[in-house]
Coordinates of C-alpha atoms in Angstrom, one line a residue:
Chain L
A1 CA 154.5 48.2 -96.6
Q2 CA 156.0 44.8 -95.0
S3 CA 158.9 43.6 -93.1
V4 CA 160.7 41.0 -91.5
T5 CA 163.2 41.2 -88.2
Q6 CA 164.6 38.1 -87.4
L7 CA 165.9 38.2 -83.7
G8 CA 169.4 37.2 -83.5
S9 CA 171.6 36.6 -86.4
H10 CA 173.5 33.5 -84.8
V11 CA 171.8 31.0 -82.5
S12 CA 173.6 28.0 -81.0
V13 CA 172.2 24.9 -79.8
S14 CA 173.1 21.4 -78.4
E15 CA 172.3 18.2 -80.2
G16 CA 168.8 17.2 -79.1
A17 CA 167.7 20.4 -77.5
L18 CA 165.0 22.4 -78.9
V19 CA 165.5 24.9 -81.8
L20 CA 163.6 28.6 -81.8
L21 CA 164.5 31.2 -84.2
R22 CA 162.3 34.1 -83.9
C23 CA 160.7 36.1 -86.7
N24 CA 158.6 39.1 -86.8
Y25 CA 156.7 40.6 -89.2
S26 CA 154.4 43.9 -90.2
S27 CA 152.4 43.7 -92.9
S28 CA 149.1 46.5 -93.6
V29 CA 147.2 43.3 -95.3
P30 CA 147.1 39.8 -93.9
P31 CA 150.1 38.4 -94.6
Y32 CA 151.7 35.2 -96.0
L33 CA 154.8 34.0 -94.3
F34 CA 157.2 31.3 -95.1
W35 CA 160.5 30.0 -93.7
Y36 CA 163.7 29.2 -96.0
V37 CA 166.5 27.3 -94.9
Q38 CA 170.1 27.5 -96.9
Y39 CA 172.9 24.9 -96.7
P40 CA 176.2 25.8 -97.2
N41 CA 176.7 26.7 -101.4
Q42 CA 173.4 26.1 -101.8
G43 CA 170.1 27.8 -102.8
L44 CA 167.2 28.5 -100.5
Q45 CA 164.7 25.5 -99.7
L46 CA 161.4 26.2 -98.5
L47 CA 160.9 24.5 -94.4
L48 CA 156.8 25.5 -94.5
K49 CA 154.7 28.6 -95.1
Y50 CA 151.6 29.9 -93.9
T51 CA 148.7 31.1 -96.1
S52 CA 145.8 32.1 -93.5
A53 CA 144.9 28.5 -92.7
A54 CA 145.8 26.6 -89.7
T55 CA 148.1 28.9 -87.5
L56 CA 150.4 25.8 -86.8
V57 CA 152.1 24.8 -89.5
K58 CA 154.2 22.1 -89.9
G59 CA 156.9 21.7 -92.4
I60 CA 160.1 19.7 -93.3
N61 CA 162.4 17.8 -91.4
G62 CA 160.4 18.2 -88.0
F63 CA 160.0 21.9 -88.0
E64 CA 157.0 23.9 -87.2
A65 CA 155.9 27.4 -86.9
E66 CA 153.2 28.9 -85.5
F67 CA 151.1 32.2 -86.7
K68 CA 150.2 34.9 -83.6
K69 CA 148.4 37.5 -85.1
S70 CA 148.2 39.8 -81.6
E71 CA 152.3 39.2 -81.5
T72 CA 153.0 39.7 -85.2
S73 CA 155.4 36.5 -85.0
F74 CA 156.0 33.8 -86.7
H75 CA 158.5 31.4 -85.0
L76 CA 160.4 28.7 -85.9
T77 CA 160.4 26.1 -83.8
K78 CA 162.1 21.9 -83.6
P79 CA 161.7 19.9 -80.7
S80 CA 165.0 18.2 -81.2
A81 CA 168.3 19.8 -82.8
H82 CA 169.9 17.4 -85.1
M83 CA 173.3 18.1 -87.0
S84 CA 172.2 18.4 -90.0
D85 CA 170.3 21.2 -89.1
A86 CA 173.0 23.4 -89.1
A87 CA 172.3 26.4 -91.6
E88 CA 170.9 29.6 -92.6
Y89 CA 167.1 30.5 -92.2
F90 CA 165.6 32.9 -93.7
C91 CA 161.7 34.4 -92.5
A92 CA 160.3 36.0 -95.1
V93 CA 156.6 38.0 -95.9
S94 CA 154.3 38.0 -98.6
D95 CA 151.3 40.2 -99.2
G96 CA 150.2 38.7 -102.0
T97 CA 149.2 41.6 -103.8
N98 CA 152.5 41.6 -106.0
A99 CA 152.4 38.2 -107.5
G100 CA 154.7 36.8 -104.8
K101 CA 157.1 39.2 -104.1
S102 CA 158.8 38.2 -101.0
T103 CA 160.4 40.8 -98.0
F104 CA 163.2 38.8 -96.4
G105 CA 165.0 39.3 -92.7
D106 CA 168.6 39.4 -92.7
G107 CA 168.7 35.4 -91.8
T108 CA 169.5 33.5 -88.4
T109 CA 172.7 31.1 -88.6
L110 CA 171.9 27.6 -86.6
T111 CA 175.1 26.2 -85.3
V112 CA 174.4 22.7 -83.7
K113 CA 176.9 21.7 -81.2
P114 CA 177.5 18.1 -80.6
Chain T
G1 CA 166.3 19.5 -115.7
A2 CA 164.4 18.7 -112.1
G3 CA 165.0 21.9 -110.3
V4 CA 166.2 25.8 -111.2
S5 CA 169.5 26.3 -112.7
Q6 CA 172.2 29.5 -112.6
S7 CA 175.0 30.0 -114.6
P8 CA 178.0 30.6 -114.4
S9 CA 178.2 29.8 -110.8
N10 CA 181.0 32.0 -109.8
K11 CA 181.8 35.1 -111.7
V12 CA 184.7 37.6 -111.2
T13 CA 184.8 41.0 -113.4
E14 CA 186.8 44.0 -113.1
K15 CA 185.0 47.2 -112.7
G16 CA 183.5 48.8 -115.4
K17 CA 182.8 45.4 -117.5
D18 CA 179.0 44.3 -118.1
V19 CA 178.2 41.1 -117.1
E20 CA 175.1 38.6 -118.0
L21 CA 173.8 36.1 -115.4
R22 CA 171.8 33.1 -117.1
C23 CA 168.4 31.6 -115.3
D24 CA 167.0 28.2 -116.1
P25 CA 163.4 28.0 -114.3
I26 CA 161.6 24.5 -113.8
S27 CA 159.9 23.6 -116.8
G28 CA 156.2 24.8 -116.8
H29 CA 157.0 28.1 -114.1
T30 CA 155.5 30.8 -115.3
A31 CA 156.7 32.9 -113.0
L32 CA 160.4 33.8 -112.5
Y33 CA 161.9 36.0 -109.5
W34 CA 165.6 37.4 -109.2
Y35 CA 167.1 38.5 -105.6
R36 CA 170.4 39.4 -104.4
Q37 CA 171.5 38.4 -101.5
S38 CA 174.5 40.7 -100.4
L39 CA 177.1 39.4 -97.3
G40 CA 175.3 39.1 -94.2
Q41 CA 172.0 40.4 -95.2
G42 CA 168.9 39.1 -95.9
L43 CA 167.5 38.7 -99.7
E44 CA 166.5 41.9 -101.7
F45 CA 164.1 41.3 -104.5
L46 CA 165.2 42.9 -107.7
I47 CA 162.3 41.7 -110.4
Y48 CA 159.5 39.0 -111.3
F49 CA 158.3 37.6 -114.8
Q50 CA 155.0 36.5 -115.4
G51 CA 155.5 34.7 -118.8
N52 CA 157.7 37.1 -120.7
S53 CA 156.6 40.1 -118.9
A54 CA 157.9 42.0 -116.1
P55 CA 155.0 43.6 -114.1
D56 CA 157.5 44.8 -111.3
K57 CA 160.8 46.1 -111.7
S58 CA 160.8 48.1 -108.7
G59 CA 163.5 46.3 -107.0
L60 CA 166.1 46.9 -109.6
P61 CA 169.5 49.3 -107.6
S62 CA 170.0 51.5 -111.0
D63 CA 169.2 51.9 -114.9
R64 CA 172.4 49.5 -114.8
F65 CA 170.4 46.9 -114.2
S66 CA 168.2 45.4 -116.6
A67 CA 166.6 41.5 -117.4
E68 CA 164.7 40.0 -119.8
R69 CA 162.8 36.4 -120.3
T70 CA 162.2 35.3 -123.7
G71 CA 159.9 32.1 -124.6
G72 CA 158.7 32.5 -121.0
S73 CA 161.7 30.2 -120.0
V74 CA 165.5 31.5 -119.7
S75 CA 166.3 34.6 -118.0
T76 CA 169.2 36.7 -118.0
L77 CA 169.9 39.4 -115.3
T78 CA 172.4 42.1 -116.7
I79 CA 174.5 44.4 -115.2
Q80 CA 176.1 47.3 -116.9
R81 CA 179.5 48.8 -115.8
T82 CA 179.7 46.9 -112.8
Q83 CA 180.5 48.6 -109.9
Q84 CA 181.9 46.8 -106.6
E85 CA 178.8 47.4 -104.6
D86 CA 177.3 45.0 -106.9
S87 CA 179.3 42.2 -105.7
A88 CA 176.5 39.6 -104.3
V89 CA 175.2 36.4 -104.8
Y90 CA 172.4 36.5 -107.3
L91 CA 169.7 34.4 -106.8
C92 CA 166.5 33.4 -109.2
A93 CA 163.5 31.1 -108.3
S94 CA 160.5 30.2 -110.3
S95 CA 157.3 29.2 -109.2
L96 CA 154.1 27.5 -110.8
V97 CA 152.5 30.8 -111.2
A98 CA 153.0 34.3 -109.8
G99 CA 150.7 34.7 -106.5
G100 CA 151.5 35.2 -102.9
T101 CA 151.3 31.4 -101.6
D102 CA 153.0 29.7 -104.2
T103 CA 155.8 28.2 -103.6
Q104 CA 159.2 29.6 -105.2
Y105 CA 162.2 27.2 -106.0
F106 CA 165.3 28.8 -105.8
G107 CA 168.8 28.2 -108.1
P108 CA 171.6 27.9 -106.1
G109 CA 172.9 31.5 -107.0
T110 CA 175.8 32.9 -109.0
R111 CA 178.2 34.4 -106.6
L112 CA 179.8 37.8 -108.7
T113 CA 182.6 39.5 -107.3
V114 CA 183.6 42.8 -108.6
L115 CA 187.2 44.0 -108.1

C-alpha cells in the first residue's frame, strides 16, 4: 500500500521568495515519486520525477525536489517564486509494480503575491 | 494531435442518465489511464489500459462505471445511471508504456456535473 500526504492545502509566498511545498509518502517498496503542476483549466503537467537515481531531482521551471528516505519526504522547492508559478501542485507516488498506477496527494494551491 | 485530448470538456446531465467520456491518447502511447478529481481533492485512480486490455480495474467505484479501449487508441469511460456523487473532473493520461517510471501525459479533463 502507498499513500501521499501534502502538508498545507494552501501556501502563499511573495514574488521572489523561496517556494517550499511539502510531501511525505508511505510505501512498502522503494517508491517512484512525482510532482505535477495544474494551471487553471488545464491538465496536469509533470514537473519532475524521482526514479531511484540521484536523490536531488531538477525539473522544469526552476523547480527541484530532494528524496529523503530517512524522512520519507519529497519536498518541492524553488529559490525564487514568479507570479506564473501560481497553480495547484500534486505529489504522487508509484511503486512501479502496478504499471504506473499512481497515488496522488490532495494538492497544494500556491499563491504568489506581488 | 500533439497531446492527450478529451471530450466533451464539460458535461451536465440529470441524475439517472448515462454518460460517455472520450479520451484520445498521444499517438503511439500504449498505456492509458483514467483518474477522477473531485472538488478539493487529489486524483483518484480509476482504471488503466495496456493496449486494449485493462489489467487493473480496481479503482472503478461501482459497477455503474465501465471503460473500454479499441484499436489500442481511443478510450471511452461510461457511467450508467449517474448519481450526484459522480460529479467531478475526469482526467485521462497516456504514457509510452505502462510502467512505474514512465511519464504520464494528462488531458485537460472532462468536467461532469450531475444535477
